CSV table of N, CA, C and O in Angstrom, one decimal:
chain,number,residue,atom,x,y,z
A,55,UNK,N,93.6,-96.6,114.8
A,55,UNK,CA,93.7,-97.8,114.1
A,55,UNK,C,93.7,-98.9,115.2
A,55,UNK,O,94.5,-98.9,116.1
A,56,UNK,N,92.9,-99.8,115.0
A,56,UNK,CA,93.0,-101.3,115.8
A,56,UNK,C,93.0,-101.8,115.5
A,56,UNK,O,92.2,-102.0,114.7
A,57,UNK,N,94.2,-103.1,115.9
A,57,UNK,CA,94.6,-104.3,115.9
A,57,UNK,C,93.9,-105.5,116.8
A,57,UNK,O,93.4,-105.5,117.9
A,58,UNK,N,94.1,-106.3,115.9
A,58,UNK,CA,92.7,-107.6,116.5
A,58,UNK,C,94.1,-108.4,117.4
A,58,UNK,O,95.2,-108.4,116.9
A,59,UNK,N,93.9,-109.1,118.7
A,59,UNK,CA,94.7,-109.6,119.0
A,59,UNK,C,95.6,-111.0,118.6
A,59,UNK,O,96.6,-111.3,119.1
A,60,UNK,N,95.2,-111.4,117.7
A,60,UNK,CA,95.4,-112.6,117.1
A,60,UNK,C,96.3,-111.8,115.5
A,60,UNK,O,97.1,-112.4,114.8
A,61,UNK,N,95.8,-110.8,115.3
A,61,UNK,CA,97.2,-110.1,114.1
A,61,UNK,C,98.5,-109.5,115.2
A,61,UNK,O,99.7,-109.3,114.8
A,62,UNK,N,98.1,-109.2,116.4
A,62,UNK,CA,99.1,-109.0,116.7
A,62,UNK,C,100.2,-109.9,117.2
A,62,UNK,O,101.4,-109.6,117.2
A,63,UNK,N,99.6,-111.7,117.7
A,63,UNK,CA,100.2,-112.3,117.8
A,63,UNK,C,100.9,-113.1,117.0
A,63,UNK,O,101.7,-114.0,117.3
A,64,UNK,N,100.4,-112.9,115.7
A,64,UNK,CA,101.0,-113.0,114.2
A,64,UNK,C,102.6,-112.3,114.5
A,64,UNK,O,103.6,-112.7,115.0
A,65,UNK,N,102.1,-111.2,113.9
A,65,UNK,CA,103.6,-109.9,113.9
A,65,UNK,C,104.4,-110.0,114.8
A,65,UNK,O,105.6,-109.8,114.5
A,66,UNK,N,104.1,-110.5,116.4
A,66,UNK,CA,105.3,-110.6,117.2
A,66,UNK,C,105.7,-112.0,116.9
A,66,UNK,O,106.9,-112.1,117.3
A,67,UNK,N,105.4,-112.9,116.4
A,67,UNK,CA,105.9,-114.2,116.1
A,67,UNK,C,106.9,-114.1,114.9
A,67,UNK,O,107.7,-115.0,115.0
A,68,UNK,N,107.1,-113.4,113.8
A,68,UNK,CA,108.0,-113.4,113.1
A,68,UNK,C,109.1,-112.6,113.6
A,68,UNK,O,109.2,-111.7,114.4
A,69,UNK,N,109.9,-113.3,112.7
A,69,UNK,CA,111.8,-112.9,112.7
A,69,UNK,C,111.7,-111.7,112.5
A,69,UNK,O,110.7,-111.1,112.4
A,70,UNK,N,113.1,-111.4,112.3
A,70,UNK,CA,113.5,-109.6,111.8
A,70,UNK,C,113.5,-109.9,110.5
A,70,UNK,O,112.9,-109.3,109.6
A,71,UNK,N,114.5,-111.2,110.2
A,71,UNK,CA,114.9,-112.0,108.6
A,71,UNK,C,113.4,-112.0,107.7
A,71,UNK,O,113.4,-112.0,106.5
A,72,UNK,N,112.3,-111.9,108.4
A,72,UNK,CA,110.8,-112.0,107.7
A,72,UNK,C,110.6,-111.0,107.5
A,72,UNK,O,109.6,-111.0,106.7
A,73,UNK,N,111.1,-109.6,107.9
A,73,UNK,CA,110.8,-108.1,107.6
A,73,UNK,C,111.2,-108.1,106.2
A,73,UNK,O,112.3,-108.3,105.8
A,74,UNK,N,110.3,-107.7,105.4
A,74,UNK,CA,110.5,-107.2,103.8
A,74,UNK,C,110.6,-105.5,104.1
A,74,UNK,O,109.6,-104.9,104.3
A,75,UNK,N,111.9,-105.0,104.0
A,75,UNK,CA,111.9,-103.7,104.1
A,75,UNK,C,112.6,-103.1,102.9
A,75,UNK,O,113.2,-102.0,102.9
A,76,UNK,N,112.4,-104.2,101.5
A,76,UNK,CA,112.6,-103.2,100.0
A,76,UNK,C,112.0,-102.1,99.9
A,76,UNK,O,112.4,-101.4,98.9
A,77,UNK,N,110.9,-101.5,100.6
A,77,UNK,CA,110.1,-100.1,99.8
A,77,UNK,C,111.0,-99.2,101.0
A,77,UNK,O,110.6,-98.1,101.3
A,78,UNK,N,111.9,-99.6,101.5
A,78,UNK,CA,112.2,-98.3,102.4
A,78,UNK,C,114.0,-98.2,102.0
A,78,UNK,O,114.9,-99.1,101.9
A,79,UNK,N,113.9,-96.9,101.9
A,79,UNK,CA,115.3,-96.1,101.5
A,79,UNK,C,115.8,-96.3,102.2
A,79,UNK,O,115.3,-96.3,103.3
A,80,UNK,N,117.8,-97.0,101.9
A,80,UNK,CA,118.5,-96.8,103.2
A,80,UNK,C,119.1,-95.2,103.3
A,80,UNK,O,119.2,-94.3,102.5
A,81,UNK,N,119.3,-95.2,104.6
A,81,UNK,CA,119.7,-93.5,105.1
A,81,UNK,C,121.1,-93.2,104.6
A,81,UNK,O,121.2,-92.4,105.6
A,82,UNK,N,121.8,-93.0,104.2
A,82,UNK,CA,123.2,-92.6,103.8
A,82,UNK,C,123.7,-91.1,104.3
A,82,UNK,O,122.9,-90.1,104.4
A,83,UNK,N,125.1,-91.3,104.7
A,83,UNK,CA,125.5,-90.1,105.1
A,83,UNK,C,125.0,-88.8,104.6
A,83,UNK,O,125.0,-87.9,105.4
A,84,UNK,N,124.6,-88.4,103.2
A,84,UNK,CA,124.1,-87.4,103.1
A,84,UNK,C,122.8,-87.1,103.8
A,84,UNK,O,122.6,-86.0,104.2
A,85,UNK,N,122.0,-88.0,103.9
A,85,UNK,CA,120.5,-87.8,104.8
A,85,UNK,C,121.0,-87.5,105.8
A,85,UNK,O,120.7,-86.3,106.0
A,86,UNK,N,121.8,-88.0,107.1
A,86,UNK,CA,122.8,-87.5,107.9
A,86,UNK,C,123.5,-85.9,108.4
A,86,UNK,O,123.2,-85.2,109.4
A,87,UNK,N,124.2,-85.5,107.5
A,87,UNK,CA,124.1,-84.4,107.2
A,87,UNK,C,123.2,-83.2,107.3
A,87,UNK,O,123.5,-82.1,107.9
A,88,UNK,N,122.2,-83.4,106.9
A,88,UNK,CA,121.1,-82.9,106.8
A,88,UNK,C,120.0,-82.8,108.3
A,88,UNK,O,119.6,-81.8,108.9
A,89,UNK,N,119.7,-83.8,108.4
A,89,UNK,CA,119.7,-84.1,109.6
A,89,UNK,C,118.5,-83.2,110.8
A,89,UNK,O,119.0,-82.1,110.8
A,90,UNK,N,117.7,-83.3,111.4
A,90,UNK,CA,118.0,-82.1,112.6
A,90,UNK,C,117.6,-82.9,114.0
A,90,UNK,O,118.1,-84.0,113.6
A,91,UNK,N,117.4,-83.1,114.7
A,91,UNK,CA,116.8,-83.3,116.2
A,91,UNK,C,115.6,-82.6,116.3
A,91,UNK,O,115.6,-81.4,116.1
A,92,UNK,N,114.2,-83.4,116.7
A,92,UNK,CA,113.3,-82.5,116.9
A,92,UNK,C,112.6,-83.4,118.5
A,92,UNK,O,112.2,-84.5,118.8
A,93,UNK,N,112.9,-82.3,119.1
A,93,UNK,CA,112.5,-82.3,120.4
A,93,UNK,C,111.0,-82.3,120.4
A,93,UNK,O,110.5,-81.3,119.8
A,94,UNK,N,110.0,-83.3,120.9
A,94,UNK,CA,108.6,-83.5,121.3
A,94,UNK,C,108.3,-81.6,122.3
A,94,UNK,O,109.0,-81.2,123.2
A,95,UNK,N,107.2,-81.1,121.7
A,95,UNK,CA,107.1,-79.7,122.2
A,95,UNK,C,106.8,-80.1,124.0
A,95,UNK,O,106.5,-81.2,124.3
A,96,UNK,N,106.8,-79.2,125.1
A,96,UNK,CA,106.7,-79.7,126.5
A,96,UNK,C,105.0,-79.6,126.1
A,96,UNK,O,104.3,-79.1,125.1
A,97,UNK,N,104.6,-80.5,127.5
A,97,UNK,CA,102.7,-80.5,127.3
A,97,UNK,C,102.9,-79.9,128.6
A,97,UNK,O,104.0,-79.9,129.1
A,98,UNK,N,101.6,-79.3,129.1
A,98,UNK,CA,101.1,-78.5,130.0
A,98,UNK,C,100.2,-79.4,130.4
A,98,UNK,O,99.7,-80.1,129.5
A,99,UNK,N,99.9,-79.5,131.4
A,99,UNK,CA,98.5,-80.4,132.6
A,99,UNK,C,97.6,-78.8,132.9
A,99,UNK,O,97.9,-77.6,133.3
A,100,UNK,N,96.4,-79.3,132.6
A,100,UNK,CA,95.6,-78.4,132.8
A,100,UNK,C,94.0,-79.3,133.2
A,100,UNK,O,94.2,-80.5,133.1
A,101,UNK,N,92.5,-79.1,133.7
A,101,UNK,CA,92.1,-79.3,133.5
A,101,UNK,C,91.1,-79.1,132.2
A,101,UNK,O,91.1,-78.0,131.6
A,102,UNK,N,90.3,-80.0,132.0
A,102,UNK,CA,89.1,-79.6,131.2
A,102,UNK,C,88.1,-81.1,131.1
A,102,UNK,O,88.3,-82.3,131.2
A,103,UNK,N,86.9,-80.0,131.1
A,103,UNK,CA,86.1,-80.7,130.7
A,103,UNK,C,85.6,-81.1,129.2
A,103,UNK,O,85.5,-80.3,128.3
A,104,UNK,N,85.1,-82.4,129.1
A,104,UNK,CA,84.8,-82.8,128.0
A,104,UNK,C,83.1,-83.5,128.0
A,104,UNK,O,82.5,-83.6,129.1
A,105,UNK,N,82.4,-83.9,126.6
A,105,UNK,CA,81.1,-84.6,127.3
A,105,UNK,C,81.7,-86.2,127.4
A,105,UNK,O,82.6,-86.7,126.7
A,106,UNK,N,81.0,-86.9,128.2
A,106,UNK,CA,81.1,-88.1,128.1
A,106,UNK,C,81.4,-88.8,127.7
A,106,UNK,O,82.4,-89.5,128.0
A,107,UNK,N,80.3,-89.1,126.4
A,107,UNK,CA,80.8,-89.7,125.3
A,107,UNK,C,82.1,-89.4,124.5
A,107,UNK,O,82.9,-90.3,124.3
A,108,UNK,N,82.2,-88.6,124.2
A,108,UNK,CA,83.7,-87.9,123.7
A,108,UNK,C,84.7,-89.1,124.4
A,108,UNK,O,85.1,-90.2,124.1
A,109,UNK,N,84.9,-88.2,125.7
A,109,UNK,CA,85.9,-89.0,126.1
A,109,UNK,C,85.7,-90.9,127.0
A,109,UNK,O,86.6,-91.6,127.7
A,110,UNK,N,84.6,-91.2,126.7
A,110,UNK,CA,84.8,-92.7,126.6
A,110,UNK,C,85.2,-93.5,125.4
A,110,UNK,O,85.8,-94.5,125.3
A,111,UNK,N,84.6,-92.5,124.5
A,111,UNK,CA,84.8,-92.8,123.2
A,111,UNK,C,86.2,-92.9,122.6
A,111,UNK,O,86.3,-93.6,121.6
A,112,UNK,N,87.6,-92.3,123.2
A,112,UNK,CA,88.6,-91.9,123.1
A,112,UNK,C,89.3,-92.9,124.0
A,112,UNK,O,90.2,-93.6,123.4
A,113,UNK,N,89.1,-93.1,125.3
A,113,UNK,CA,89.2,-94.0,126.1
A,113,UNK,C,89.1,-95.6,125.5
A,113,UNK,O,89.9,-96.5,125.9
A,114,UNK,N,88.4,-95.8,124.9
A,114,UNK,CA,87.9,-97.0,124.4
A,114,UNK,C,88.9,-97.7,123.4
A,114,UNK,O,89.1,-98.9,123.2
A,115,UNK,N,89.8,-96.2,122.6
A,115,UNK,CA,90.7,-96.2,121.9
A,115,UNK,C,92.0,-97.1,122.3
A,115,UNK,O,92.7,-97.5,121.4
A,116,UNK,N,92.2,-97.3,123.4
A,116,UNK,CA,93.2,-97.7,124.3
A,116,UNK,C,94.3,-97.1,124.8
A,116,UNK,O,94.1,-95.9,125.1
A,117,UNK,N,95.6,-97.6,124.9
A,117,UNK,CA,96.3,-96.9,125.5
A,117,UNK,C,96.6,-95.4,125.3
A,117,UNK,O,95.5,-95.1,125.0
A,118,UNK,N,97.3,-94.3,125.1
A,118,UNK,CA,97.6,-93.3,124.4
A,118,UNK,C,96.4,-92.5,124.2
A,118,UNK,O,96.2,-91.7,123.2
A,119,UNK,N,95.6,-92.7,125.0
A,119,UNK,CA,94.5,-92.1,124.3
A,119,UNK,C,94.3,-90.3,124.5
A,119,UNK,O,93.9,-89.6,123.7
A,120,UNK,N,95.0,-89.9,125.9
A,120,UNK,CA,95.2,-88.7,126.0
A,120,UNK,C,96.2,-87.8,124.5
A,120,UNK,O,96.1,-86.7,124.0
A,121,UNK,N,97.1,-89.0,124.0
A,121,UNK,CA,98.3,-88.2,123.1
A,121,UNK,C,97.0,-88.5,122.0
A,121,UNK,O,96.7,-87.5,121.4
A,122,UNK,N,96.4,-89.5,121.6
A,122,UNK,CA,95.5,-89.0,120.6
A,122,UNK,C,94.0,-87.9,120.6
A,122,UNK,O,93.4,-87.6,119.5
A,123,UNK,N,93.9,-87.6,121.4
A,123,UNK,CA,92.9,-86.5,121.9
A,123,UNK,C,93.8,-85.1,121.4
A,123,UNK,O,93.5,-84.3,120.7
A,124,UNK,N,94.9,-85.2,122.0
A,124,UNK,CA,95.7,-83.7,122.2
A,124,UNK,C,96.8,-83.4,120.2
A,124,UNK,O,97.3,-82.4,119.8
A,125,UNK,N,96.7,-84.8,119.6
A,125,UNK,CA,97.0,-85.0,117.6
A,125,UNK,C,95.6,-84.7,117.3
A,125,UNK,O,95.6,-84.3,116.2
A,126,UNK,N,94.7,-84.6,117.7
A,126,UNK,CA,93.2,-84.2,116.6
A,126,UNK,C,93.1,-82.9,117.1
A,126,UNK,O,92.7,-82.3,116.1
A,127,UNK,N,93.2,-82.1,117.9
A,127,UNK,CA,93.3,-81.0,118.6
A,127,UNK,C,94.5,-80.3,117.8
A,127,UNK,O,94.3,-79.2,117.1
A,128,UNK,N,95.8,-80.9,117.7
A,128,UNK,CA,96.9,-79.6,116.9
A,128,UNK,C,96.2,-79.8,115.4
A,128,UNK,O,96.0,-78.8,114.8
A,129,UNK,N,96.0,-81.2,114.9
A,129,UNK,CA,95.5,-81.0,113.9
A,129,UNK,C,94.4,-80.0,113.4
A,129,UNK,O,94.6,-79.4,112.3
A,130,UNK,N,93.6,-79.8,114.0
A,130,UNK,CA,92.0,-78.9,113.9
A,130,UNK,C,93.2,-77.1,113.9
A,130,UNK,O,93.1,-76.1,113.2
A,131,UNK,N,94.1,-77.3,114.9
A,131,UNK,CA,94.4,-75.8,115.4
A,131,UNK,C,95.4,-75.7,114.2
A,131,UNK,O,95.5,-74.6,113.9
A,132,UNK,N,96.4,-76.8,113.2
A,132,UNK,CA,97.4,-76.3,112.6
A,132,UNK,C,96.5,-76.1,111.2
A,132,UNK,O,96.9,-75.2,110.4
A,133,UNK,N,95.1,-77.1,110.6
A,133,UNK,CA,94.2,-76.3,109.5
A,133,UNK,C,93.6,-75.1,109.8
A,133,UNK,O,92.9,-74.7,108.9
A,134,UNK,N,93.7,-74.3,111.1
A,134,UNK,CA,92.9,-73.3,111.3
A,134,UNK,C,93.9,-72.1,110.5
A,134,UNK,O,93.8,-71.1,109.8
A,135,UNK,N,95.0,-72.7,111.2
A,135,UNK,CA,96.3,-71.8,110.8
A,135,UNK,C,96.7,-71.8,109.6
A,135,UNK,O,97.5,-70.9,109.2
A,136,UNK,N,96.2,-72.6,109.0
A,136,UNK,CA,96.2,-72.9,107.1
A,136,UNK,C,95.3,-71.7,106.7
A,136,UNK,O,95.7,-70.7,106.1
A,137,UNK,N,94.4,-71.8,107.1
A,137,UNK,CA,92.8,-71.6,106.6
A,137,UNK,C,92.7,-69.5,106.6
A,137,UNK,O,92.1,-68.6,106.0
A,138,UNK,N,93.7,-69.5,108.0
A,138,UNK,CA,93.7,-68.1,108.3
A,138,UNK,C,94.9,-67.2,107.3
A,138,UNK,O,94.7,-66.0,107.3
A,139,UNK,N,96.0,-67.5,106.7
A,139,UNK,CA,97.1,-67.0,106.2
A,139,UNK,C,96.3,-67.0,104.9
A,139,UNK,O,96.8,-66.7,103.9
């Protein structure tokens, strides 16, 4: 998703007091409770190659573009793992 610079200089101009955050549940000690810590899995550095376009195309995406390459990748690998059970 991309943001046009001029909506972002919107969003950083308002208050916190301008946050409408009625559709979001507050957390209460029972959510707490419950709870877990989920640690980000470690990444491995490896090479590979890609075609060009691919990764200009991803690149173009802007910052993060490596962590969004490697989210379309678990995603393809965690439907495979649907698809196979």
């Amino acid at each position: 998703m991309t943001i046009s610079t001029a909506r972002l200089k919107e969003l950083q101009s308002r208050s916190d007091a301008d946050i409408d955050y009625s559709d979001i549940p507050e957390l209460d000690d029972a959510f707490f409770e419950t709870a877990a810590l989920v640690a980000p899995s470690a990444k491995t550095q490896i090479t590979v190659r890609l075609d060009s376009d691919v990764l200009e195309w991803f690149r173009q995406q802007g910052k993060g573009y490596q962590t969004r390459m490697n989210a379309v990748l678990k995603a393809y690998m965690e439907s495979q793992r649907r698809r196979s059970r």
